Every structure is written in structure tokens, then in C-alpha cells.
Tab-separated table of C-alpha atoms and ligand atoms in Angstrom:
chain	number	residue	atom	x	y	z
S	30	MET	CA	-23.860	8.584	79.123
S	31	LYS	CA	-24.348	9.161	75.415
S	32	PHE	CA	-21.527	10.532	73.247
S	33	ASP	CA	-22.176	11.571	69.667
S	34	VAL	CA	-18.954	12.429	67.856
S	35	LEU	CA	-19.021	14.464	64.650
S	36	THR	CA	-15.816	13.836	62.699
S	37	LEU	CA	-14.318	13.374	59.235
S	38	PHE	CA	-12.192	10.466	60.560
S	39	PRO	CA	-14.520	7.984	62.285
S	40	GLU	CA	-11.948	5.165	62.068
S	41	MET	CA	-9.688	7.044	64.493
S	42	PHE	CA	-12.130	6.187	67.304
S	43	GLU	CA	-11.816	2.399	66.951
S	44	PRO	CA	-8.997	2.020	69.534
S	45	LEU	CA	-11.220	3.668	72.154
S	46	LYS	CA	-13.540	0.668	72.002
S	47	THR	CA	-11.081	-1.514	73.963
S	48	SER	CA	-10.226	-2.058	77.637
S	49	ILE	CA	-12.306	-0.247	80.255
S	50	ILE	CA	-14.240	1.911	77.787
S	51	GLY	CA	-14.956	-1.133	75.593
S	52	LYS	CA	-16.357	-2.969	78.627
S	53	ALA	CA	-18.494	0.045	79.541
S	54	ILE	CA	-19.897	0.134	76.005
S	55	GLU	CA	-20.695	-3.603	76.168
S	56	LYS	CA	-22.447	-3.044	79.488
S	57	LYS	CA	-24.395	-0.137	77.914
S	58	LEU	CA	-23.114	2.281	80.572
S	59	ILE	CA	-21.744	4.338	77.672
S	60	ASN	CA	-23.178	4.773	74.209
S	61	MET	CA	-20.623	6.091	71.704
S	62	ASN	CA	-22.054	7.018	68.293
S	63	ILE	CA	-19.458	8.109	65.735
S	64	VAL	CA	-20.931	10.212	62.912
S	65	ASN	CA	-19.015	10.727	59.670
S	66	ILE	CA	-19.583	14.348	58.672
S	67	ARG	CA	-18.771	13.412	55.074
S	68	ASP	CA	-21.988	11.357	54.909
S	69	PHE	CA	-23.877	14.674	55.033
S	70	SER	CA	-22.210	16.279	52.036
S	71	GLU	CA	-24.641	16.660	49.145
S	72	ASP	CA	-21.841	17.416	46.727
S	73	LYS	CA	-21.274	14.788	44.040
S	74	HIS	CA	-17.653	14.451	45.136
S	75	LYS	CA	-18.643	14.372	48.847
S	76	LYS	CA	-16.752	17.611	49.405
S	77	VAL	CA	-16.886	18.887	52.997
S	78	ASP	CA	-14.485	21.843	52.966
S	79	ASP	CA	-13.487	24.840	50.898
S	80	THR	CA	-10.912	27.632	50.736
S	81	PRO	CA	-11.143	30.458	53.301
S	82	TYR	CA	-12.821	33.749	52.331
S	83	GLY	CA	-10.201	36.481	52.493
S	84	GLY	CA	-7.465	34.065	51.467
S	85	GLY	CA	-4.905	32.105	53.433
S	86	ALA	CA	-3.642	28.587	53.742
S	87	GLY	CA	-5.636	25.428	54.161
S	88	MET	CA	-9.265	24.423	53.944
S	89	ILE	CA	-12.255	25.249	56.140
S	90	MET	CA	-15.053	22.795	56.932
S	91	ARG	CA	-18.371	24.054	55.520
S	92	ALA	CA	-21.059	25.231	57.948
S	93	ASP	CA	-23.930	23.647	55.977
S	94	VAL	CA	-22.387	20.164	55.943
S	95	VAL	CA	-21.487	20.271	59.665
S	96	ASP	CA	-25.026	21.506	60.411
S	97	LYS	CA	-26.624	18.554	58.625
S	98	ALA	CA	-24.449	16.151	60.634
S	99	TYR	CA	-25.474	17.981	63.823
S	100	GLN	CA	-29.192	17.924	62.939
S	101	SER	CA	-28.959	14.119	62.643
S	102	VAL	CA	-28.047	13.733	66.350
S	103	LYS	CA	-29.283	16.874	68.132
S	104	LYS	CA	-31.472	16.561	71.246
S	105	GLU	CA	-32.928	19.233	73.507
S	106	ASN	CA	-30.906	18.138	76.559
S	107	ALA	CA	-27.540	17.555	74.816
S	108	LYS	CA	-24.482	19.720	75.464
S	109	VAL	CA	-22.417	20.501	72.351
S	110	ILE	CA	-18.648	20.630	72.811
S	111	TYR	CA	-16.246	21.867	70.150
S	112	MET	CA	-12.709	20.508	70.530
S	113	SER	CA	-10.575	23.559	69.746
S	114	PRO	CA	-7.057	24.846	70.498
S	115	GLN	CA	-8.809	28.064	71.592
S	116	GLY	CA	-11.022	26.301	74.123
S	117	LYS	CA	-10.812	26.173	77.894
S	118	LYS	CA	-8.024	23.810	78.943
S	119	LEU	CA	-9.459	20.506	80.185
S	120	ASN	CA	-8.859	19.643	83.833
S	121	GLN	CA	-10.194	17.088	86.301
S	122	LYS	CA	-12.835	19.477	87.651
S	123	MET	CA	-14.272	20.002	84.134
S	124	VAL	CA	-14.150	16.240	83.532
S	125	GLU	CA	-16.149	15.603	86.703
S	126	LYS	CA	-18.709	18.272	85.780
S	127	LEU	CA	-19.126	16.955	82.224
S	128	SER	CA	-19.701	13.441	83.596
S	129	LYS	CA	-22.931	14.711	85.171
S	130	GLU	CA	-24.387	15.436	81.712
S	131	SER	CA	-26.436	12.694	80.073
S	132	HIS	CA	-25.659	13.499	76.418
S	133	LEU	CA	-22.559	15.118	74.912
S	134	ILE	CA	-22.254	15.968	71.219
S	135	ILE	CA	-18.564	16.426	70.393
S	136	LEU	CA	-17.534	18.284	67.260
S	137	CYS	CA	-14.048	17.610	65.891
S	138	GLY	CA	-12.365	19.975	63.444
S	139	HIS	CA	-9.658	18.932	61.049
S	140	TYR	CA	-7.742	20.934	58.445
S	141	GLU	CA	-7.521	24.618	59.368
S	142	GLY	CA	-10.850	24.697	61.146
S	143	ILE	CA	-14.603	25.084	60.836
S	144	ASP	CA	-16.707	27.979	59.502
S	145	GLN	CA	-17.342	30.274	62.493
S	146	ARG	CA	-21.085	30.529	61.766
S	147	ILE	CA	-21.804	26.898	62.677
S	148	ILE	CA	-19.680	27.203	65.835
S	149	ASP	CA	-21.706	30.277	66.864
S	150	LYS	CA	-24.952	28.443	66.080
S	151	ILE	CA	-24.509	25.105	67.875
S	152	VAL	CA	-21.567	25.079	70.314
S	153	ASP	CA	-22.106	25.388	74.096
S	154	GLU	CA	-18.490	24.942	75.209
S	155	GLU	CA	-15.050	24.983	73.520
S	156	VAL	CA	-12.499	22.630	75.054
S	157	SER	CA	-8.735	22.289	74.476
S	158	ILE	CA	-6.550	19.551	75.972
S	159	GLY	CA	-3.427	21.695	76.344
S	160	ASP	CA	-1.140	24.243	74.798
S	161	TYR	CA	0.374	22.338	71.891
S	162	ILE	CA	-0.804	21.968	68.309
S	163	LEU	CA	-2.344	18.777	66.957
S	164	THR	CA	-3.701	17.985	63.482
S	165	GLY	CA	-7.326	17.780	64.552
S	166	GLY	CA	-9.863	17.456	67.343
S	167	GLU	CA	-10.163	13.663	67.221
S	168	ILE	CA	-7.440	12.780	69.735
S	169	PRO	CA	-8.686	15.533	72.098
S	170	ALA	CA	-12.235	14.115	71.754
S	171	MET	CA	-10.914	10.683	72.744
S	172	VAL	CA	-9.120	12.208	75.738
S	173	LEU	CA	-12.386	13.841	76.812
S	174	ILE	CA	-14.482	10.684	76.313
S	175	ASP	CA	-11.949	8.513	78.142
S	176	SER	CA	-11.615	10.864	81.116
S	177	VAL	CA	-15.359	11.560	81.417
S	178	SER	CA	-16.324	7.886	81.067
S	179	ARG	CA	-14.285	6.942	84.146
S	180	TYR	CA	-16.734	8.997	86.216
S	181	VAL	CA	-19.827	7.317	84.822
S	182	GLU	CA	-21.460	5.126	87.477
S	183	GLY	CA	-20.348	1.501	87.151
S	184	VAL	CA	-17.445	2.068	84.735
S	185	LEU	CA	-14.739	1.805	87.419
S	186	LYS	CA	-14.636	-0.190	90.616
S	187	GLN	CA	-15.869	2.324	93.161
S	188	ASP	CA	-12.726	2.862	95.292
S	189	SER	CA	-10.403	3.586	92.353
S	190	ILE	CA	-11.937	7.030	91.815
S	191	GLN	CA	-11.462	8.486	95.316
S	192	GLU	CA	-7.834	7.471	95.767
S	193	GLU	CA	-6.302	8.761	92.578
S	194	SER	CA	-4.210	11.803	91.688
S	195	PHE	CA	-5.982	15.158	91.536
S	196	SER	CA	-9.026	14.038	93.539
S	197	ASN	CA	-7.143	15.070	96.695
S	198	GLY	CA	-4.917	17.561	94.846
S	199	LEU	CA	-1.820	15.393	95.369
S	200	LEU	CA	0.144	12.950	93.250
S	201	GLU	CA	-0.136	9.264	94.012
S	202	TYR	CA	2.066	7.383	96.434
S	203	PRO	CA	4.436	4.726	94.973
S	204	GLN	CA	3.043	1.214	94.585
S	205	TYR	CA	4.677	-2.218	94.798
S	206	THR	CA	3.826	-5.839	94.110
S	207	ARG	CA	5.748	-9.129	94.018
S	208	PRO	CA	8.606	-9.983	94.021
S	209	GLU	CA	9.392	-8.720	97.502
S	210	VAL	CA	13.007	-8.110	96.427
S	211	PHE	CA	13.808	-6.960	92.859
S	212	GLU	CA	17.481	-6.589	91.853
S	213	GLY	CA	18.408	-6.131	95.497
S	214	LYS	CA	15.685	-3.521	96.151
S	215	ALA	CA	13.163	-4.544	98.800
S	216	VAL	CA	9.585	-3.311	99.053
S	217	PRO	CA	9.275	-0.702	101.878
S	218	LYS	CA	8.918	-2.694	105.128
S	219	ILE	CA	5.862	-0.820	106.330
S	220	LEU	CA	3.768	-2.156	103.435
S	221	LEU	CA	4.341	-5.714	104.719
S	222	SER	CA	3.441	-4.821	108.321
S	223	GLY	CA	-0.307	-5.238	107.957
S	224	HIS	CA	-0.709	-2.078	110.059
S	225	HIS	CA	-3.351	-0.202	108.028
S	226	GLU	CA	-3.156	3.110	109.874
S	227	ASN	CA	0.630	3.292	109.571
S	228	ILE	CA	0.398	2.347	105.893
S	229	ALA	CA	-2.190	5.066	105.270
S	230	ARG	CA	0.023	7.632	107.032
S	231	TRP	CA	3.116	6.540	105.060
S	232	ARG	CA	1.218	6.796	101.768
S	233	LYS	CA	-0.035	10.285	102.626
S	234	GLU	CA	3.516	11.393	103.502
S	235	LYS	CA	4.860	9.917	100.245
S	236	SER	CA	2.096	11.661	98.271
S	237	ILE	CA	3.084	15.019	99.739
S	238	GLU	CA	6.807	14.321	99.186
S	239	MET	CA	6.206	13.280	95.534
S	240	THR	CA	4.055	16.340	94.894
S	241	LYS	CA	6.674	18.706	96.398
S	242	LYS	CA	9.347	17.144	94.225
S	243	LYS	CA	7.521	16.668	90.904
S	244	ARG	CA	4.549	19.073	90.868
S	245	PRO	CA	5.043	21.870	93.417
S	246	ASP	CA	2.501	23.907	91.407
S	247	LEU	CA	-0.258	21.598	92.699
S	248	LEU	CA	0.566	22.538	96.321
S	249	GLU	CA	0.638	26.278	95.602
S	250	ASN	CA	-2.943	26.148	94.322
S	251	ASN	CA	-4.160	24.407	97.483
M	305	21W	C1	-4.637	23.176	64.890
M	305	21W	C2	-6.931	23.443	64.353
M	305	21W	C3	-4.415	24.506	64.542
M	305	21W	C4	-6.712	24.786	64.017
M	305	21W	C5	-6.321	31.433	61.314
M	305	21W	C6	-7.262	31.068	62.222
M	305	21W	C7	-8.768	20.525	69.225
M	305	21W	C8	-6.508	20.868	69.638
M	305	21W	C9	-7.541	20.749	68.633
M	305	21W	C10	-5.899	22.648	64.762
M	305	21W	C11	-5.451	25.298	64.104
M	305	21W	C12	-7.036	20.731	70.941
M	305	21W	C13	-6.059	29.375	61.796
M	305	21W	C14	-4.987	21.033	71.966
M	305	21W	C15	-5.109	21.122	69.560
M	305	21W	C16	-7.453	20.843	67.155
M	305	21W	C17	-6.148	21.221	65.124
M	305	21W	C18	-5.182	26.727	63.725
M	305	21W	C19	-5.445	28.025	61.813
M	305	21W	N1	-5.596	30.334	61.083
M	305	21W	N2	-6.289	20.808	72.097
M	305	21W	N3	-7.060	29.775	62.490
M	305	21W	N4	-4.405	21.189	70.730
M	305	21W	N5	-6.284	21.059	66.574
M	305	21W	N6	-6.043	27.212	62.739
M	305	21W	O1	-4.502	21.280	68.506
M	305	21W	O2	-8.454	20.752	66.482
M	305	21W	S1	-8.719	20.486	70.881
């Protein structure tokens, strides 16, 4: 999976290069190319934005500068995603679908936004990560890259994907490790029984119980 990220703040993506995603990059399962939009400004002061036509607060990223950054990475088979508060709210189904693409170009806005003409020209899909306001699209882009990368073949150990929350529409069952007794609280007996069928049944029951208690909305949609 190839990710090209178009951003004014490339340094924000450094922390993503650790842990599981870092390993996947090392193994060349993921290729993450961070492009600084500012490098494509031809202005002598490297200006990338300007005041909005019609007036109003803030600055708008220029269509011509964003287009030059895009032209430097564009490929016939790439899907272009614009991280935007007005986009479709990201969910696990979208994540799984996006993971089947081979090349994503992710455009991050900052300041008040991006000139609509470049959005109309290049963007295939607008994606939000939820109904709250951030300062830019960079953290949402990292959320998308992190969640999509987990589905790329070889990134996770195979059984971790099937078992987790949302893949069966339920929350996860509680988990325990040593010590067997912590501050007087013992691990549920059944988990020490070695009886795999009973353990599986208990976990399923706990999943349903947890979901009823914490996220009843997940059951209503099933
Ligand atoms: C916040 C951009 C507010 C634009 C008139 C028209 C990307 C995001 C973002 C941001 C505005 C995502 C305006 C959840 C988010 C993002 C920065 C409003 C002003 N005035 N998902 N437009 N939340 N946010 N623009 O904030 O870029 S995905």
C-alpha cells in the first residue's frame, strides 16, 4: 500500500513511523511518502495561502500550489482523499474498503481550508473522522493511515484482525494476564479451565453484555 500525503506540516507525521506502522514501513508492506505542499510554492516568500474572496476570517490554501504538489505524485490508479470536516464519517467498513486500494493520495487542509476549485478537480472522496473540530487534516490523515494499514496483508498477525471489536459488530470481551490474583481480585475461573469451548462461549456472552451496557447503539444496527 502506497500513501502519499500532501500537507503543510510534514513533521507531524513522524510519530506514525513507530510501532506497528514503523515495522510495516521497514518491511516495505507500506510506503508512506510525505509531501510538503510549501515546496511547490513559486512565490519568493514560499506563500501557500491567501485571503478569501468575498471576505471573512482566515486564509485559504491556493489551488495552483496544491495542484503542483498533486501533479508531483499523481498516478492513474490512485484514489485521492481529502480529509475534511464535511466528509463522510470514517468507520470500520470504509477502512476495510480503502485497504483494498493500492495507492491513496491524502490531501490535508490547514487554516480555514482549500480553494474549492482544486477539490473539485482532484478529489475522489472526502473523509471526516468525527463531529468535532480540529485545526487541520493531519491528525485525521494519520487516523486513516493507521486504521487502513492494519488491514494490509502482513502488517498484523493474522488472527488479531478477525477477533477484534467491530468485525463482529460487538465490543471485545475482557482480558486478563498474570498475576492470577491482583489486590484480592482473581481472574475468572473459567479462563484457567483449559476448556476452549466454554471459554469461547463465556467470551461471546461477555462481549454481548459489554455491548449492551456500553454501546447499545451497536446492537440496534445489527
Ligand atoms: C476546521 C477546517 C474547520 C475547516 C466557511 C467555510 C479534516 C477534520 C478536518 C478545519 C474548518 C476532520 C469555513 C473531523 C476535523 C480538518 C480543520 C471550517 C471554515 N468557513 N475530521 N468554511 N474534524 N479540520 N472552515 O476538523 O481539516 S478531517
